[in-house]
PDB file of N, CA and C in Angstrom:
ATOM      1  N   MET A   1       0.846  -1.175   0.000  1.00  0.00           N
ATOM      2  CA  MET A   1       0.000   0.000   0.000  1.00  0.00           C
ATOM      3  C   MET A   1       0.894   1.242   0.000  1.00  0.00           C
ATOM      4  N   LEU A   2       0.550   2.182  -0.835  1.00  0.00           N
ATOM      5  CA  LEU A   2       1.280   3.444  -0.920  1.00  0.00           C
ATOM      6  C   LEU A   2       0.829   4.369   0.205  1.00  0.00           C
ATOM      7  N   ILE A   3       1.760   4.770   1.046  1.00  0.00           N
ATOM      8  CA  ILE A   3       1.473   5.706   2.134  1.00  0.00           C
ATOM      9  C   ILE A   3       2.137   7.028   1.789  1.00  0.00           C
ATOM     10  N   PHE A   4       1.314   8.065   1.684  1.00  0.00           N
ATOM     11  CA  PHE A   4       1.836   9.392   1.371  1.00  0.00           C
ATOM     12  C   PHE A   4       2.421  10.058   2.615  1.00  0.00           C
ATOM     13  N   ASP A   5       1.729   9.917   3.744  1.00  0.00           N
ATOM     14  CA  ASP A   5       2.163  10.633   4.939  1.00  0.00           C
ATOM     15  C   ASP A   5       1.401  10.119   6.154  1.00  0.00           C
ATOM     16  N   LYS A   6       2.012  10.316   7.314  1.00  0.00           N
ATOM     17  CA  LYS A   6       1.386   9.995   8.593  1.00  0.00           C
ATOM     18  C   LYS A   6       1.765  11.083   9.594  1.00  0.00           C
ATOM     19  N   PRO A   7       0.827  11.507  10.426  1.00  0.00           N
ATOM     20  CA  PRO A   7       1.174  12.474  11.468  1.00  0.00           C
ATOM     21  C   PRO A   7       2.305  11.968  12.365  1.00  0.00           C
ATOM     22  N   LYS A   8       2.288  10.685  12.651  1.00  0.00           N
ATOM     23  CA  LYS A   8       3.294  10.101  13.542  1.00  0.00           C
ATOM     24  C   LYS A   8       4.714  10.372  13.056  1.00  0.00           C
ATOM     25  N   TRP A   9       4.911  10.339  11.757  1.00  0.00           N
ATOM     26  CA  TRP A   9       6.249  10.587  11.210  1.00  0.00           C
ATOM     27  C   TRP A   9       6.732  11.993  11.558  1.00  0.00           C
ATOM     28  N   HIS A  10       5.849  12.970  11.466  1.00  0.00           N
ATOM     29  CA  HIS A  10       6.205  14.362  11.770  1.00  0.00           C
ATOM     30  C   HIS A  10       6.400  14.557  13.276  1.00  0.00           C
ATOM     31  N   ILE A  11       5.518  13.928  14.052  1.00  0.00           N
ATOM     32  CA  ILE A  11       5.613  14.042  15.507  1.00  0.00           C
ATOM     33  C   ILE A  11       6.906  13.394  15.998  1.00  0.00           C
ATOM     34  N   ASP A  12       7.221  12.214  15.462  1.00  0.00           N
ATOM     35  CA  ASP A  12       8.468  11.536  15.836  1.00  0.00           C
ATOM     36  C   ASP A  12       9.698  12.351  15.445  1.00  0.00           C
ATOM     37  N   ALA A  13       9.550  13.206  14.435  1.00  0.00           N
ATOM     38  CA  ALA A  13      10.662  14.063  14.005  1.00  0.00           C
ATOM     39  C   ALA A  13      10.763  15.333  14.849  1.00  0.00           C
ATOM     40  N   GLY A  14       9.869  15.470  15.839  1.00  0.00           N
ATOM     41  CA  GLY A  14       9.963  16.590  16.767  1.00  0.00           C
ATOM     42  C   GLY A  14       9.024  17.747  16.503  1.00  0.00           C
ATOM     43  N   MET A  15       8.137  17.603  15.539  1.00  0.00           N
ATOM     44  CA  MET A  15       7.200  18.692  15.262  1.00  0.00           C
ATOM     45  C   MET A  15       6.102  18.719  16.324  1.00  0.00           C
ATOM     46  N   ASN A  16       5.518  19.882  16.512  1.00  0.00           N
ATOM     47  CA  ASN A  16       4.454  20.088  17.484  1.00  0.00           C
ATOM     48  C   ASN A  16       3.219  19.290  17.086  1.00  0.00           C
ATOM     49  N   ILE A  17       2.719  18.475  18.003  1.00  0.00           N
ATOM     50  CA  ILE A  17       1.599  17.587  17.697  1.00  0.00           C
ATOM     51  C   ILE A  17       0.348  18.355  17.260  1.00  0.00           C
ATOM     52  N   LYS A  18       0.072  19.461  17.928  1.00  0.00           N
ATOM     53  CA  LYS A  18      -1.114  20.255  17.590  1.00  0.00           C
ATOM     54  C   LYS A  18      -1.018  20.775  16.155  1.00  0.00           C
ATOM     55  N   ASP A  19       0.140  21.289  15.776  1.00  0.00           N
ATOM     56  CA  ASP A  19       0.335  21.803  14.418  1.00  0.00           C
ATOM     57  C   ASP A  19       0.248  20.688  13.378  1.00  0.00           C
ATOM     58  N   VAL A  20       0.829  19.546  13.694  1.00  0.00           N
ATOM     59  CA  VAL A  20       0.805  18.413  12.760  1.00  0.00           C
ATOM     60  C   VAL A  20      -0.628  17.954  12.521  1.00  0.00           C
ATOM     61  N   LEU A  21      -1.388  17.787  13.587  1.00  0.00           N
ATOM     62  CA  LEU A  21      -2.767  17.317  13.435  1.00  0.00           C
ATOM     63  C   LEU A  21      -3.625  18.340  12.707  1.00  0.00           C
ATOM     64  N   GLU A  22      -3.395  19.610  12.953  1.00  0.00           N
ATOM     65  CA  GLU A  22      -4.134  20.649  12.227  1.00  0.00           C
ATOM     66  C   GLU A  22      -3.805  20.589  10.738  1.00  0.00           C
ATOM     67  N   LYS A  23      -2.548  20.382  10.413  1.00  0.00           N
ATOM     68  CA  LYS A  23      -2.138  20.262   9.011  1.00  0.00           C
ATOM     69  C   LYS A  23      -2.862  19.094   8.341  1.00  0.00           C
ATOM     70  N   PHE A  24      -2.923  17.969   9.007  1.00  0.00           N
ATOM     71  CA  PHE A  24      -3.604  16.807   8.431  1.00  0.00           C
ATOM     72  C   PHE A  24      -5.106  17.034   8.311  1.00  0.00           C
ATOM     73  N   ARG A  25      -5.707  17.732   9.267  1.00  0.00           N
ATOM     74  CA  ARG A  25      -7.137  18.068   9.145  1.00  0.00           C
ATOM     75  C   ARG A  25      -7.372  18.925   7.907  1.00  0.00           C
ATOM     76  N   ILE A  26      -6.496  19.871   7.681  1.00  0.00           N
ATOM     77  CA  ILE A  26      -6.614  20.746   6.515  1.00  0.00           C
ATOM     78  C   ILE A  26      -6.488  19.936   5.231  1.00  0.00           C
ATOM     79  N   VAL A  27      -5.517  19.047   5.170  1.00  0.00           N
ATOM     80  CA  VAL A  27      -5.318  18.221   3.971  1.00  0.00           C
ATOM     81  C   VAL A  27      -6.543  17.344   3.722  1.00  0.00           C
ATOM     82  N   PHE A  28      -7.020  16.660   4.742  1.00  0.00           N
ATOM     83  CA  PHE A  28      -8.183  15.793   4.567  1.00  0.00           C
ATOM     84  C   PHE A  28      -9.425  16.602   4.199  1.00  0.00           C
ATOM     85  N   ASP A  29      -9.626  17.752   4.826  1.00  0.00           N
ATOM     86  CA  ASP A  29     -10.777  18.598   4.480  1.00  0.00           C
ATOM     87  C   ASP A  29     -10.684  19.083   3.040  1.00  0.00           C
ATOM     88  N   PHE A  30      -9.486  19.443   2.608  1.00  0.00           N
ATOM     89  CA  PHE A  30      -9.282  19.879   1.227  1.00  0.00           C
ATOM     90  C   PHE A  30      -9.626  18.747   0.260  1.00  0.00           C
ATOM     91  N   LEU A  31      -9.117  17.569   0.534  1.00  0.00           N
ATOM     92  CA  LEU A  31      -9.397  16.422  -0.334  1.00  0.00           C
ATOM     93  C   LEU A  31     -10.890  16.110  -0.353  1.00  0.00           C
ATOM     94  N   LEU A  32     -11.537  16.198   0.790  1.00  0.00           N
ATOM     95  CA  LEU A  32     -12.979  15.961   0.859  1.00  0.00           C
ATOM     96  C   LEU A  32     -13.741  16.983   0.031  1.00  0.00           C
ATOM     97  N   SER A  33     -13.400  18.249   0.180  1.00  0.00           N
ATOM     98  CA  SER A  33     -14.130  19.307  -0.525  1.00  0.00           C
ATOM     99  C   SER A  33     -13.893  19.277  -2.030  1.00  0.00           C
ATOM    100  N   ASN A  34     -12.866  18.566  -2.464  1.00  0.00           N
ATOM    101  CA  ASN A  34     -12.580  18.447  -3.896  1.00  0.00           C
ATOM    102  C   ASN A  34     -12.850  17.037  -4.424  1.00  0.00           C
ATOM    103  N   ASP A  35     -13.695  16.309  -3.710  1.00  0.00           N
ATOM    104  CA  ASP A  35     -14.135  14.967  -4.118  1.00  0.00           C
ATOM    105  C   ASP A  35     -12.969  14.034  -4.418  1.00  0.00           C
ATOM    106  N   MET A  36     -11.986  14.016  -3.520  1.00  0.00           N
ATOM    107  CA  MET A  36     -10.816  13.171  -3.719  1.00  0.00           C
ATOM    108  C   MET A  36     -10.663  12.088  -2.657  1.00  0.00           C
ATOM    109  N   LEU A  37     -11.573  12.042  -1.690  1.00  0.00           N
ATOM    110  CA  LEU A  37     -11.476  11.017  -0.652  1.00  0.00           C
ATOM    111  C   LEU A  37     -12.330   9.803  -1.001  1.00  0.00           C
ATOM    112  N   SER A  38     -11.866   8.658  -0.587  1.00  0.00           N
ATOM    113  CA  SER A  38     -12.655   7.428  -0.672  1.00  0.00           C
ATOM    114  C   SER A  38     -13.497   7.331   0.603  1.00  0.00           C
ATOM    115  N   ASN A  39     -14.285   6.288   0.704  1.00  0.00           N
ATOM    116  CA  ASN A  39     -15.045   6.067   1.934  1.00  0.00           C
ATOM    117  C   ASN A  39     -14.117   5.887   3.130  1.00  0.00           C
ATOM    118  N   ASP A  40     -12.959   5.260   2.914  1.00  0.00           N
ATOM    119  CA  ASP A  40     -11.985   5.097   4.001  1.00  0.00           C
ATOM    120  C   ASP A  40     -11.479   6.451   4.501  1.00  0.00           C
ATOM    121  N   GLY A  41     -11.221   7.363   3.579  1.00  0.00           N
ATOM    122  CA  GLY A  41     -10.763   8.696   3.961  1.00  0.00           C
ATOM    123  C   GLY A  41     -11.832   9.476   4.700  1.00  0.00           C
ATOM    124  N   ILE A  42     -13.060   9.364   4.228  1.00  0.00           N
ATOM    125  CA  ILE A  42     -14.179  10.033   4.899  1.00  0.00           C
ATOM    126  C   ILE A  42     -14.342   9.470   6.305  1.00  0.00           C
ATOM    127  N   GLU A  43     -14.186   8.171   6.435  1.00  0.00           N
ATOM    128  CA  GLU A  43     -14.284   7.535   7.750  1.00  0.00           C
ATOM    129  C   GLU A  43     -13.195   8.052   8.693  1.00  0.00           C
ATOM    130  N   GLN A  44     -11.993   8.282   8.174  1.00  0.00           N
ATOM    131  CA  GLN A  44     -10.924   8.823   9.025  1.00  0.00           C
ATOM    132  C   GLN A  44     -11.306  10.196   9.561  1.00  0.00           C
ATOM    133  N   ILE A  45     -11.950  11.008   8.723  1.00  0.00           N
ATOM    134  CA  ILE A  45     -12.401  12.324   9.189  1.00  0.00           C
ATOM    135  C   ILE A  45     -13.464  12.155  10.269  1.00  0.00           C
ATOM    136  N   GLU A  46     -14.416  11.264  10.025  1.00  0.00           N
ATOM    137  CA  GLU A  46     -15.506  11.058  10.980  1.00  0.00           C
ATOM    138  C   GLU A  46     -14.999  10.540  12.317  1.00  0.00           C
ATOM    139  N   ILE A  47     -14.024   9.649  12.284  1.00  0.00           N
ATOM    140  CA  ILE A  47     -13.436   9.112  13.518  1.00  0.00           C
ATOM    141  C   ILE A  47     -12.615  10.184  14.215  1.00  0.00           C
ATOM    142  N   GLY A  48     -11.935  10.998  13.436  1.00  0.00           N
ATOM    143  CA  GLY A  48     -11.091  12.061  13.967  1.00  0.00           C
ATOM    144  C   GLY A  48      -9.642  11.838  13.582  1.00  0.00           C
ATOM    145  N   ILE A  49      -9.024  12.893  13.109  1.00  0.00           N
ATOM    146  CA  ILE A  49      -7.621  12.827  12.711  1.00  0.00           C
ATOM    147  C   ILE A  49      -6.772  12.822  13.978  1.00  0.00           C
ATOM    148  N   ASP A  50      -5.981  11.765  14.141  1.00  0.00           N
ATOM    149  CA  ASP A  50      -5.095  11.672  15.299  1.00  0.00           C
ATOM    150  C   ASP A  50      -3.718  11.184  14.848  1.00  0.00           C
ATOM    151  N   GLU A  51      -2.867  10.870  15.807  1.00  0.00           N
ATOM    152  CA  GLU A  51      -1.488  10.483  15.501  1.00  0.00           C
ATOM    153  C   GLU A  51      -1.407   9.218  14.648  1.00  0.00           C
ATOM    154  N   GLU A  52      -2.412   8.369  14.719  1.00  0.00           N
ATOM    155  CA  GLU A  52      -2.402   7.092  14.007  1.00  0.00           C
ATOM    156  C   GLU A  52      -3.010   7.179  12.611  1.00  0.00           C
ATOM    157  N   CYS A  53      -3.482   8.336  12.242  1.00  0.00           N
ATOM    158  CA  CYS A  53      -4.068   8.556  10.923  1.00  0.00           C
ATOM    159  C   CYS A  53      -3.031   8.243   9.843  1.00  0.00           C
ATOM    160  N   SER A  54      -3.518   7.864   8.666  1.00  0.00           N
ATOM    161  CA  SER A  54      -2.617   7.578   7.557  1.00  0.00           C
ATOM    162  C   SER A  54      -3.208   8.139   6.271  1.00  0.00           C
ATOM    163  N   LEU A  55      -2.451   8.991   5.617  1.00  0.00           N
ATOM    164  CA  LEU A  55      -2.841   9.482   4.298  1.00  0.00           C
ATOM    165  C   LEU A  55      -2.240   8.501   3.301  1.00  0.00           C
ATOM    166  N   ASN A  56      -3.072   7.583   2.838  1.00  0.00           N
ATOM    167  CA  ASN A  56      -2.591   6.520   1.964  1.00  0.00           C
ATOM    168  C   ASN A  56      -3.528   6.333   0.780  1.00  0.00           C
ATOM    169  N   GLU A  57      -3.153   5.445  -0.124  1.00  0.00           N
ATOM    170  CA  GLU A  57      -3.930   5.263  -1.344  1.00  0.00           C
ATOM    171  C   GLU A  57      -5.332   4.728  -1.079  1.00  0.00           C
ATOM    172  N   MET A  58      -5.561   4.109   0.065  1.00  0.00           N
ATOM    173  CA  MET A  58      -6.894   3.617   0.405  1.00  0.00           C
ATOM    174  C   MET A  58      -7.799   4.746   0.896  1.00  0.00           C
ATOM    175  N   ALA A  59      -7.217   5.853   1.330  1.00  0.00           N
ATOM    176  CA  ALA A  59      -7.986   6.986   1.845  1.00  0.00           C
ATOM    177  C   ALA A  59      -8.489   7.902   0.739  1.00  0.00           C
ATOM    178  N   VAL A  60      -7.964   7.726  -0.458  1.00  0.00           N
ATOM    179  CA  VAL A  60      -8.331   8.609  -1.568  1.00  0.00           C
ATOM    180  C   VAL A  60      -8.881   7.794  -2.742  1.00  0.00           C
ATOM    181  N   ASN A  61      -9.605   8.482  -3.606  1.00  0.00           N
ATOM    182  CA  ASN A  61     -10.082   7.843  -4.824  1.00  0.00           C
ATOM    183  C   ASN A  61      -9.029   8.021  -5.921  1.00  0.00           C
ATOM    184  N   LYS A  62      -9.361   7.624  -7.129  1.00  0.00           N
ATOM    185  CA  LYS A  62      -8.393   7.678  -8.232  1.00  0.00           C
ATOM    186  C   LYS A  62      -7.883   9.103  -8.465  1.00  0.00           C
ATOM    187  N   LYS A  63      -8.801  10.067  -8.470  1.00  0.00           N
ATOM    188  CA  LYS A  63      -8.405  11.472  -8.660  1.00  0.00           C
ATOM    189  C   LYS A  63      -7.501  11.928  -7.514  1.00  0.00           C
ATOM    190  N   GLY A  64      -7.858  11.563  -6.287  1.00  0.00           N
ATOM    191  CA  GLY A  64      -7.056  11.939  -5.129  1.00  0.00           C
ATOM    192  C   GLY A  64      -5.662  11.352  -5.170  1.00  0.00           C
ATOM    193  N   LYS A  65      -5.565  10.102  -5.585  1.00  0.00           N
ATOM    194  CA  LYS A  65      -4.247   9.469  -5.686  1.00  0.00           C
ATOM    195  C   LYS A  65      -3.402  10.166  -6.745  1.00  0.00           C
ATOM    196  N   SER A  66      -4.001  10.454  -7.891  1.00  0.00           N
ATOM    197  CA  SER A  66      -3.266  11.158  -8.953  1.00  0.00           C
ATOM    198  C   SER A  66      -2.798  12.525  -8.476  1.00  0.00           C
ATOM    199  N   PHE A  67      -3.673  13.242  -7.769  1.00  0.00           N
ATOM    200  CA  PHE A  67      -3.330  14.567  -7.261  1.00  0.00           C
ATOM    201  C   PHE A  67      -2.183  14.481  -6.258  1.00  0.00           C
ATOM    202  N   LEU A  68      -2.269  13.560  -5.315  1.00  0.00           N
ATOM    203  CA  LEU A  68      -1.210  13.435  -4.310  1.00  0.00           C
ATOM    204  C   LEU A  68       0.104  12.986  -4.932  1.00  0.00           C
ATOM    205  N   GLU A  69       0.049  12.094  -5.896  1.00  0.00           N
ATOM    206  CA  GLU A  69       1.277  11.694  -6.592  1.00  0.00           C
ATOM    207  C   GLU A  69       1.882  12.875  -7.339  1.00  0.00           C
ATOM    208  N   TYR A  70       1.037  13.748  -7.842  1.00  0.00           N
ATOM    209  CA  TYR A  70       1.477  14.928  -8.590  1.00  0.00           C
ATOM    210  C   TYR A  70       2.177  15.943  -7.686  1.00  0.00           C
ATOM    211  N   CYS A  71       1.671  16.129  -6.468  1.00  0.00           N
ATOM    212  CA  CYS A  71       2.161  17.288  -5.712  1.00  0.00           C
ATOM    213  C   CYS A  71       2.577  17.060  -4.265  1.00  0.00           C
ATOM    214  N   TYR A  72       2.240  15.949  -3.657  1.00  0.00           N
ATOM    215  CA  TYR A  72       2.400  15.886  -2.206  1.00  0.00           C
ATOM    216  C   TYR A  72       3.841  16.036  -1.739  1.00  0.00           C
ATOM    217  N   ASN A  73       4.773  15.485  -2.466  1.00  0.00           N
ATOM    218  CA  ASN A  73       6.178  15.638  -2.056  1.00  0.00           C
ATOM    219  C   ASN A  73       6.625  17.094  -2.069  1.00  0.00           C
ATOM    220  N   ASP A  74       5.996  17.914  -2.902  1.00  0.00           N
ATOM    221  CA  ASP A  74       6.346  19.337  -2.959  1.00  0.00           C
ATOM    222  C   ASP A  74       5.815  20.115  -1.763  1.00  0.00           C
ATOM    223  N   ILE A  75       4.739  19.625  -1.153  1.00  0.00           N
ATOM    224  CA  ILE A  75       4.099  20.403  -0.088  1.00  0.00           C
ATOM    225  C   ILE A  75       4.134  19.719   1.275  1.00  0.00           C
ATOM    226  N   ILE A  76       4.750  18.575   1.349  1.00  0.00           N
ATOM    227  CA  ILE A  76       4.724  17.769   2.568  1.00  0.00           C
ATOM    228  C   ILE A  76       5.225  18.533   3.801  1.00  0.00           C
ATOM    229  N   ASN A  77       6.166  19.432   3.615  1.00  0.00           N
ATOM    230  CA  ASN A  77       6.751  20.127   4.761  1.00  0.00           C
ATOM    231  C   ASN A  77       6.162  21.506   5.028  1.00  0.00           C
ATOM    232  N   TYR A  78       5.098  21.857   4.319  1.00  0.00           N
ATOM    233  CA  TYR A  78       4.424  23.122   4.622  1.00  0.00           C
ATOM    234  C   TYR A  78       3.769  23.015   5.990  1.00  0.00           C
ATOM    235  N   ASN A  79       3.711  24.151   6.691  1.00  0.00           N
ATOM    236  CA  ASN A  79       3.058  24.141   7.994  1.00  0.00           C
ATOM    237  C   ASN A  79       1.548  24.311   7.824  1.00  0.00           C
ATOM    238  N   SER A  80       0.837  24.230   8.924  1.00  0.00           N
ATOM    239  CA  SER A  80      -0.623  24.280   8.870  1.00  0.00           C
ATOM    240  C   SER A  80      -1.140  25.630   8.375  1.00  0.00           C
ATOM    241  N   GLU A  81      -0.349  26.670   8.503  1.00  0.00           N
ATOM    242  CA  GLU A  81      -0.776  27.992   8.044  1.00  0.00           C
ATOM    243  C   GLU A  81      -0.661  28.143   6.532  1.00  0.00           C
ATOM    244  N   ASP A  82       0.250  27.415   5.913  1.00  0.00           N
ATOM    245  CA  ASP A  82       0.531  27.597   4.485  1.00  0.00           C
ATOM    246  C   ASP A  82       0.049  26.464   3.585  1.00  0.00           C
ATOM    247  N   ILE A  83      -0.296  25.342   4.155  1.00  0.00           N
ATOM    248  CA  ILE A  83      -0.579  24.177   3.308  1.00  0.00           C
ATOM    249  C   ILE A  83      -1.866  24.320   2.505  1.00  0.00           C
ATOM    250  N   ALA A  84      -2.874  25.003   3.037  1.00  0.00           N
ATOM    251  CA  ALA A  84      -4.127  25.163   2.285  1.00  0.00           C
ATOM    252  C   ALA A  84      -3.888  25.943   0.995  1.00  0.00           C
ATOM    253  N   THR A  85      -3.110  27.010   1.081  1.00  0.00           N
ATOM    254  CA  THR A  85      -2.787  27.797  -0.112  1.00  0.00           C
ATOM    255  C   THR A  85      -1.985  26.964  -1.097  1.00  0.00           C
ATOM    256  N   ALA A  86      -1.026  26.215  -0.596  1.00  0.00           N
ATOM    257  CA  ALA A  86      -0.205  25.369  -1.467  1.00  0.00           C
ATOM    258  C   ALA A  86      -1.058  24.309  -2.159  1.00  0.00           C
ATOM    259  N   LEU A  87      -1.976  23.698  -1.430  1.00  0.00           N
ATOM    260  CA  LEU A  87      -2.864  22.698  -2.023  1.00  0.00           C
ATOM    261  C   LEU A  87      -3.717  23.313  -3.127  1.00  0.00           C
ATOM    262  N   TYR A  88      -4.263  24.478  -2.860  1.00  0.00           N
ATOM    263  CA  TYR A  88      -5.106  25.150  -3.851  1.00  0.00           C
ATOM    264  C   TYR A  88      -4.303  25.471  -5.112  1.00  0.00           C
ATOM    265  N   GLU A  89      -3.100  26.012  -4.942  1.00  0.00           N
ATOM    266  CA  GLU A  89      -2.257  26.344  -6.100  1.00  0.00           C
ATOM    267  C   GLU A  89      -1.891  25.091  -6.890  1.00  0.00           C
ATOM    268  N   LYS A  90      -1.586  24.017  -6.190  1.00  0.00           N
ATOM    269  CA  LYS A  90      -1.261  22.760  -6.869  1.00  0.00           C
ATOM    270  C   LYS A  90      -2.486  22.202  -7.592  1.00  0.00           C
ATOM    271  N   LEU A  91      -3.665  22.383  -7.011  1.00  0.00           N
ATOM    272  CA  LEU A  91      -4.883  21.908  -7.661  1.00  0.00           C
ATOM    273  C   LEU A  91      -5.123  22.646  -8.970  1.00  0.00           C
ATOM    274  N   LEU A  92      -4.868  23.944  -8.986  1.00  0.00           N
ATOM    275  CA  LEU A  92      -5.032  24.709 -10.223  1.00  0.00           C
ATOM    276  C   LEU A  92      -4.116  24.175 -11.318  1.00  0.00           C
ATOM    277  N   SER A  93      -2.852  23.947 -10.984  1.00  0.00           N
ATOM    278  CA  SER A  93      -1.921  23.443 -11.999  1.00  0.00           C
ATOM    279  C   SER A  93      -2.241  21.993 -12.370  1.00  0.00           C
ATOM    280  N   PHE A  94      -2.694  21.202 -11.429  1.00  0.00           N
ATOM    281  CA  PHE A  94      -3.091  19.821 -11.692  1.00  0.00           C
ATOM    282  C   PHE A  94      -4.273  19.783 -12.660  1.00  0.00           C
ATOM    283  N   ASN A  95      -5.259  20.640 -12.418  1.00  0.00           N
ATOM    284  CA  ASN A  95      -6.434  20.677 -13.295  1.00  0.00           C
ATOM    285  C   ASN A  95      -6.061  21.108 -14.707  1.00  0.00           C
ATOM    286  N   LYS A  96      -5.159  22.073 -14.824  1.00  0.00           N
ATOM    287  CA  LYS A  96      -4.699  22.499 -16.153  1.00  0.00           C
ATOM    288  C   LYS A  96      -3.996  21.353 -16.866  1.00  0.00           C
ATOM    289  N   LEU A  97      -3.184  20.634 -16.140  1.00  0.00           N
ATOM    290  CA  LEU A  97      -2.479  19.494 -16.710  1.00  0.00           C
ATOM    291  C   LEU A  97      -3.473  18.421 -17.173  1.00  0.00           C
ATOM    292  N   GLN A  98      -4.503  18.184 -16.374  1.00  0.00           N
ATOM    293  CA  GLN A  98      -5.506  17.180 -16.722  1.00  0.00           C
ATOM    294  C   GLN A  98      -6.284  17.568 -17.976  1.00  0.00           C
ATOM    295  N   GLU A  99      -6.490  18.865 -18.171  1.00  0.00           N
ATOM    296  CA  GLU A  99      -7.204  19.346 -19.357  1.00  0.00           C
ATOM    297  C   GLU A  99      -6.433  19.032 -20.630  1.00  0.00           C
ATOM    298  N   HIS A 100      -5.113  19.019 -20.541  1.00  0.00           N
ATOM    299  CA  HIS A 100      -4.271  18.804 -21.716  1.00  0.00           C
ATOM    300  C   HIS A 100      -3.954  17.331 -21.970  1.00  0.00           C
ATOM    301  N   CYS A 101      -4.400  16.466 -21.096  1.00  0.00           N
ATOM    302  CA  CYS A 101      -4.127  15.025 -21.276  1.00  0.00           C
ATOM    303  C   CYS A 101      -5.232  14.352 -22.065  1.00  0.00           C
TER     304      CYS A 101
END
């Protein structure tokens, strides 16, 4: 299974748990609002984003997986204040790319 990211990885690296979890909430909410989550991803939101959460290929649908493969490595280290803007900008370029395919 392809795992894009886990809060635990950031927390284990010394990042503030509150900031890490907020960042993941933002990412999951963004994916949800852009119809990129699978039922598994929606369930993670409903249960609550915590340290054991996993942003993986089972949490997203085909569009979500393509989007994350396209951009997630570029934005993985953005903080919770900047990641929403980065996701939106990447979505614009992703959509343009999809139009030309």
